[in-house]
Amino acid sequence: MERDRRAMRAVALVAILTLGACGETSPPVTATKLFAVSGVTEILNAVALSADASLVVVADLDGYIVARDVSSGAERWKVRAHPAGARRIDTLAFSADGVYLATAGDDARAVELWKGATGYEAGVVPVRDARVAVFHPIERTLVLGAGPTLHVVDVDKAEVTRTIPNALAGAHAQRGARRVERHSR
């Protein structure tokens, strides 16, 4: 047992030294600060970039959403989402065409749809506590994850067309079986 611990420490030390040596070269990707985001609390909780990369939308823990022009940093619009009791916004998602923006939160009573360019409300989908939202790359379809359930939404009608309960059903049992299989080799 002690020998195993010493071997693990040696492996960890080699990994640290190897990774440390990698830091001597410049990173392949660099970032440049374009602008600071004002008008929201200091903690941004969600961010989305439009498909054409012209608009960035940020949300804070108090439910405010601010849309900014990427090239200039100028504020395009600002709204308070989920005003009926919910505060934080956990996810923002743009439709592929940039027409819609979805906002969802763990304590929200519904998912809200907004016009991406203007910030005007476009619809409310009655799905509570959604924390995940993703748009179809071509169709006006949105998939929401709320707890273990997936909801498929027709965006133009702002209504759920299909519900898939227990989307992860069996995943934990399968994961455990794979662990047992790997360790038995």
Tab-separated table of C-alpha atoms in Angstrom:
chain	number	residue	atom	x	y	z
A	1	MET	CA	0.000	0.000	0.000
A	2	GLU	CA	2.777	2.436	0.924
A	3	ARG	CA	4.668	1.403	-2.208
A	4	ASP	CA	1.563	2.236	-4.295
A	5	ARG	CA	1.333	5.670	-2.686
A	6	ARG	CA	5.006	6.395	-3.413
A	7	ALA	CA	4.559	5.261	-7.006
A	8	MET	CA	1.513	7.521	-7.426
A	9	ARG	CA	3.456	10.470	-5.969
A	10	ALA	CA	6.297	9.809	-8.407
A	11	VAL	CA	3.872	9.678	-11.342
A	12	ALA	CA	2.228	12.895	-10.164
A	13	LEU	CA	5.608	14.612	-9.831
A	14	VAL	CA	6.640	13.546	-13.341
A	15	ALA	CA	3.296	14.812	-14.706
A	16	ILE	CA	3.719	18.161	-12.937
A	17	LEU	CA	7.266	18.595	-14.208
A	18	THR	CA	6.240	17.612	-17.727
A	19	LEU	CA	3.270	19.974	-17.741
A	20	GLY	CA	5.428	22.697	-16.225
A	21	ALA	CA	7.852	22.402	-19.122
A	22	CYS	CA	4.919	22.830	-21.523
A	23	GLY	CA	4.294	26.255	-20.031
A	24	GLU	CA	7.562	27.613	-21.410
A	25	THR	CA	6.160	27.880	-24.925
A	26	SER	CA	3.527	30.458	-25.801
A	27	PRO	CA	-0.039	29.179	-25.837
A	28	PRO	CA	-1.553	28.485	-29.252
A	29	VAL	CA	-4.627	30.646	-28.553
A	30	THR	CA	-4.660	34.103	-27.029
A	31	ALA	CA	-7.513	36.281	-25.888
A	32	THR	CA	-7.958	40.001	-26.146
A	33	LYS	CA	-10.280	41.966	-23.887
A	34	LEU	CA	-12.774	43.746	-26.116
A	35	PHE	CA	-14.843	45.533	-23.490
A	36	ALA	CA	-16.009	45.356	-19.901
A	37	VAL	CA	-19.616	44.441	-19.233
A	38	SER	CA	-21.513	46.968	-17.153
A	39	GLY	CA	-25.141	47.069	-16.123
A	40	VAL	CA	-25.178	43.654	-14.470
A	41	THR	CA	-23.989	42.477	-11.084
A	42	GLU	CA	-20.354	41.600	-10.846
A	43	ILE	CA	-20.992	37.897	-11.273
A	44	LEU	CA	-21.982	36.820	-14.767
A	45	ASN	CA	-23.820	33.537	-14.652
A	46	ALA	CA	-24.502	32.838	-18.332
A	47	VAL	CA	-23.272	34.006	-21.726
A	48	ALA	CA	-24.329	33.405	-25.331
A	49	LEU	CA	-22.842	34.495	-28.620
A	50	SER	CA	-24.996	34.905	-31.717
A	51	ALA	CA	-24.147	32.627	-34.643
A	52	ASP	CA	-22.824	35.558	-36.680
A	53	ALA	CA	-20.720	36.659	-33.671
A	54	SER	CA	-22.128	40.188	-33.797
A	55	LEU	CA	-24.017	40.059	-30.489
A	56	VAL	CA	-23.007	38.764	-27.076
A	57	VAL	CA	-25.602	38.392	-24.351
A	58	VAL	CA	-24.756	38.049	-20.675
A	59	ALA	CA	-26.939	37.340	-17.648
A	60	ASP	CA	-26.306	37.786	-13.959
A	61	LEU	CA	-27.469	36.242	-10.711
A	62	ASP	CA	-30.215	38.871	-10.324
A	63	GLY	CA	-31.997	38.033	-13.590
A	64	TYR	CA	-30.788	40.881	-15.756
A	65	ILE	CA	-29.797	40.246	-19.351
A	66	VAL	CA	-27.646	42.662	-21.319
A	67	ALA	CA	-26.997	42.367	-25.059
A	68	ARG	CA	-23.911	44.074	-26.469
A	69	ASP	CA	-22.508	44.647	-29.906
A	70	VAL	CA	-19.294	42.584	-30.063
A	71	SER	CA	-17.319	44.991	-32.221
A	72	SER	CA	-18.013	48.145	-30.190
A	73	GLY	CA	-19.179	46.869	-26.802
A	74	ALA	CA	-22.208	49.165	-27.022
A	75	GLU	CA	-25.315	48.055	-25.152
A	76	ARG	CA	-28.070	47.031	-27.588
A	77	TRP	CA	-30.729	46.163	-25.022
A	78	LYS	CA	-31.258	45.216	-21.385
A	79	VAL	CA	-34.181	43.341	-19.789
A	80	ARG	CA	-35.150	41.752	-16.488
A	81	ALA	CA	-35.967	38.109	-17.201
A	82	HIS	CA	-38.156	35.825	-15.117
A	83	PRO	CA	-39.587	38.603	-12.923
A	84	ALA	CA	-42.121	36.370	-11.178
A	85	GLY	CA	-39.959	35.197	-8.284
A	86	ALA	CA	-36.976	33.681	-10.074
A	87	ARG	CA	-33.669	35.461	-9.995
A	88	ARG	CA	-30.677	33.829	-11.541
A	89	ILE	CA	-30.405	32.807	-15.139
A	90	ASP	CA	-28.502	29.545	-15.571
A	91	THR	CA	-28.468	29.340	-19.338
A	92	LEU	CA	-28.789	31.477	-22.424
A	93	ALA	CA	-29.067	29.996	-25.906
A	94	PHE	CA	-29.366	31.595	-29.342
A	95	SER	CA	-31.237	29.953	-32.180
A	96	ALA	CA	-28.994	29.208	-35.154
A	97	ASP	CA	-30.513	32.066	-37.153
A	98	GLY	CA	-30.116	34.483	-34.222
A	99	VAL	CA	-33.806	35.334	-34.179
A	100	TYR	CA	-34.511	33.826	-30.753
A	101	LEU	CA	-32.757	33.799	-27.407
A	102	ALA	CA	-33.903	31.394	-24.687
A	103	THR	CA	-33.401	32.087	-20.982
A	104	ALA	CA	-33.770	29.426	-18.335
A	105	GLY	CA	-33.034	29.110	-14.656
A	106	ASP	CA	-33.105	26.498	-11.949
A	107	ASP	CA	-35.644	28.493	-9.950
A	108	ALA	CA	-37.617	29.885	-12.906
A	109	ARG	CA	-41.281	29.029	-13.389
A	110	ALA	CA	-40.907	29.021	-17.181
A	111	VAL	CA	-38.417	29.369	-20.028
A	112	GLU	CA	-38.619	32.713	-21.748
A	113	LEU	CA	-38.026	33.357	-25.438
A	114	TRP	CA	-36.768	36.751	-26.589
A	115	LYS	CA	-36.149	38.377	-29.956
A	116	GLY	CA	-32.364	38.304	-30.116
A	117	ALA	CA	-31.937	41.599	-31.966
A	118	THR	CA	-34.316	43.683	-29.843
A	119	GLY	CA	-34.823	42.005	-26.479
A	120	TYR	CA	-38.609	41.951	-26.928
A	121	GLU	CA	-40.359	38.975	-25.388
A	122	ALA	CA	-41.290	36.376	-28.012
A	123	GLY	CA	-42.947	33.732	-25.845
A	124	VAL	CA	-43.033	31.816	-22.598
A	125	VAL	CA	-42.673	28.040	-22.417
A	126	PRO	CA	-44.232	26.489	-19.287
A	127	VAL	CA	-41.251	24.353	-18.244
A	128	ARG	CA	-40.116	24.866	-14.659
A	129	ASP	CA	-36.555	24.693	-13.360
A	130	ALA	CA	-34.830	24.206	-16.728
A	131	ARG	CA	-31.062	24.503	-16.498
A	132	VAL	CA	-30.109	23.440	-20.014
A	133	ALA	CA	-31.295	24.794	-23.378
A	134	VAL	CA	-30.092	24.028	-26.883
A	135	PHE	CA	-31.553	24.975	-30.252
A	136	HIS	CA	-31.694	22.700	-33.280
A	137	PRO	CA	-29.114	23.873	-35.846
A	138	ILE	CA	-31.674	24.220	-38.668
A	139	GLU	CA	-35.251	23.959	-37.404
A	140	ARG	CA	-36.991	26.263	-34.937
A	141	THR	CA	-36.870	23.622	-32.222
A	142	LEU	CA	-35.528	24.003	-28.704
A	143	VAL	CA	-34.634	21.192	-26.298
A	144	LEU	CA	-34.807	21.955	-22.582
A	145	GLY	CA	-33.388	19.916	-19.728
A	146	ALA	CA	-35.233	20.196	-16.425
A	147	GLY	CA	-34.166	17.683	-13.819
A	148	PRO	CA	-34.079	14.267	-15.474
A	149	THR	CA	-36.585	15.296	-18.159
A	150	LEU	CA	-36.068	16.641	-21.678
A	151	HIS	CA	-38.716	18.838	-23.293
A	152	VAL	CA	-38.826	19.415	-27.057
A	153	VAL	CA	-40.303	22.822	-27.894
A	154	ASP	CA	-41.780	24.278	-31.082
A	155	VAL	CA	-40.264	27.756	-30.813
A	156	ASP	CA	-42.704	29.538	-33.136
A	157	LYS	CA	-45.643	28.334	-31.012
A	158	ALA	CA	-43.721	28.448	-27.688
A	159	GLU	CA	-45.158	25.059	-26.739
A	160	VAL	CA	-43.809	21.688	-25.701
A	161	THR	CA	-44.360	19.109	-28.426
A	162	ARG	CA	-42.707	16.138	-26.753
A	163	THR	CA	-41.489	15.194	-23.283
A	164	ILE	CA	-38.863	12.555	-22.612
A	165	PRO	CA	-38.966	11.618	-18.920
A	166	ASN	CA	-35.950	10.082	-17.214
A	167	ALA	CA	-33.602	10.861	-20.109
A	168	LEU	CA	-30.710	9.399	-18.128
A	169	ALA	CA	-32.608	6.266	-17.043
A	170	GLY	CA	-30.187	3.401	-16.794
A	171	ALA	CA	-27.112	5.582	-17.341
A	172	HIS	CA	-25.903	5.184	-13.765
A	173	ALA	CA	-26.381	1.428	-13.866
A	174	GLN	CA	-24.535	1.225	-17.200
A	175	ARG	CA	-21.722	3.415	-15.901
A	176	GLY	CA	-21.368	1.151	-12.872
A	177	ALA	CA	-21.325	-1.926	-15.108
A	178	ARG	CA	-18.560	-0.387	-17.227
A	179	ARG	CA	-16.519	0.337	-14.114
A	180	VAL	CA	-16.851	-3.251	-12.978
A	181	GLU	CA	-15.950	-4.493	-16.467
A	182	ARG	CA	-12.829	-2.274	-16.631
A	183	HIS	CA	-11.623	-3.303	-13.203
A	184	SER	CA	-12.111	-7.001	-13.881
A	185	ARG	CA	-9.688	-6.999	-16.806
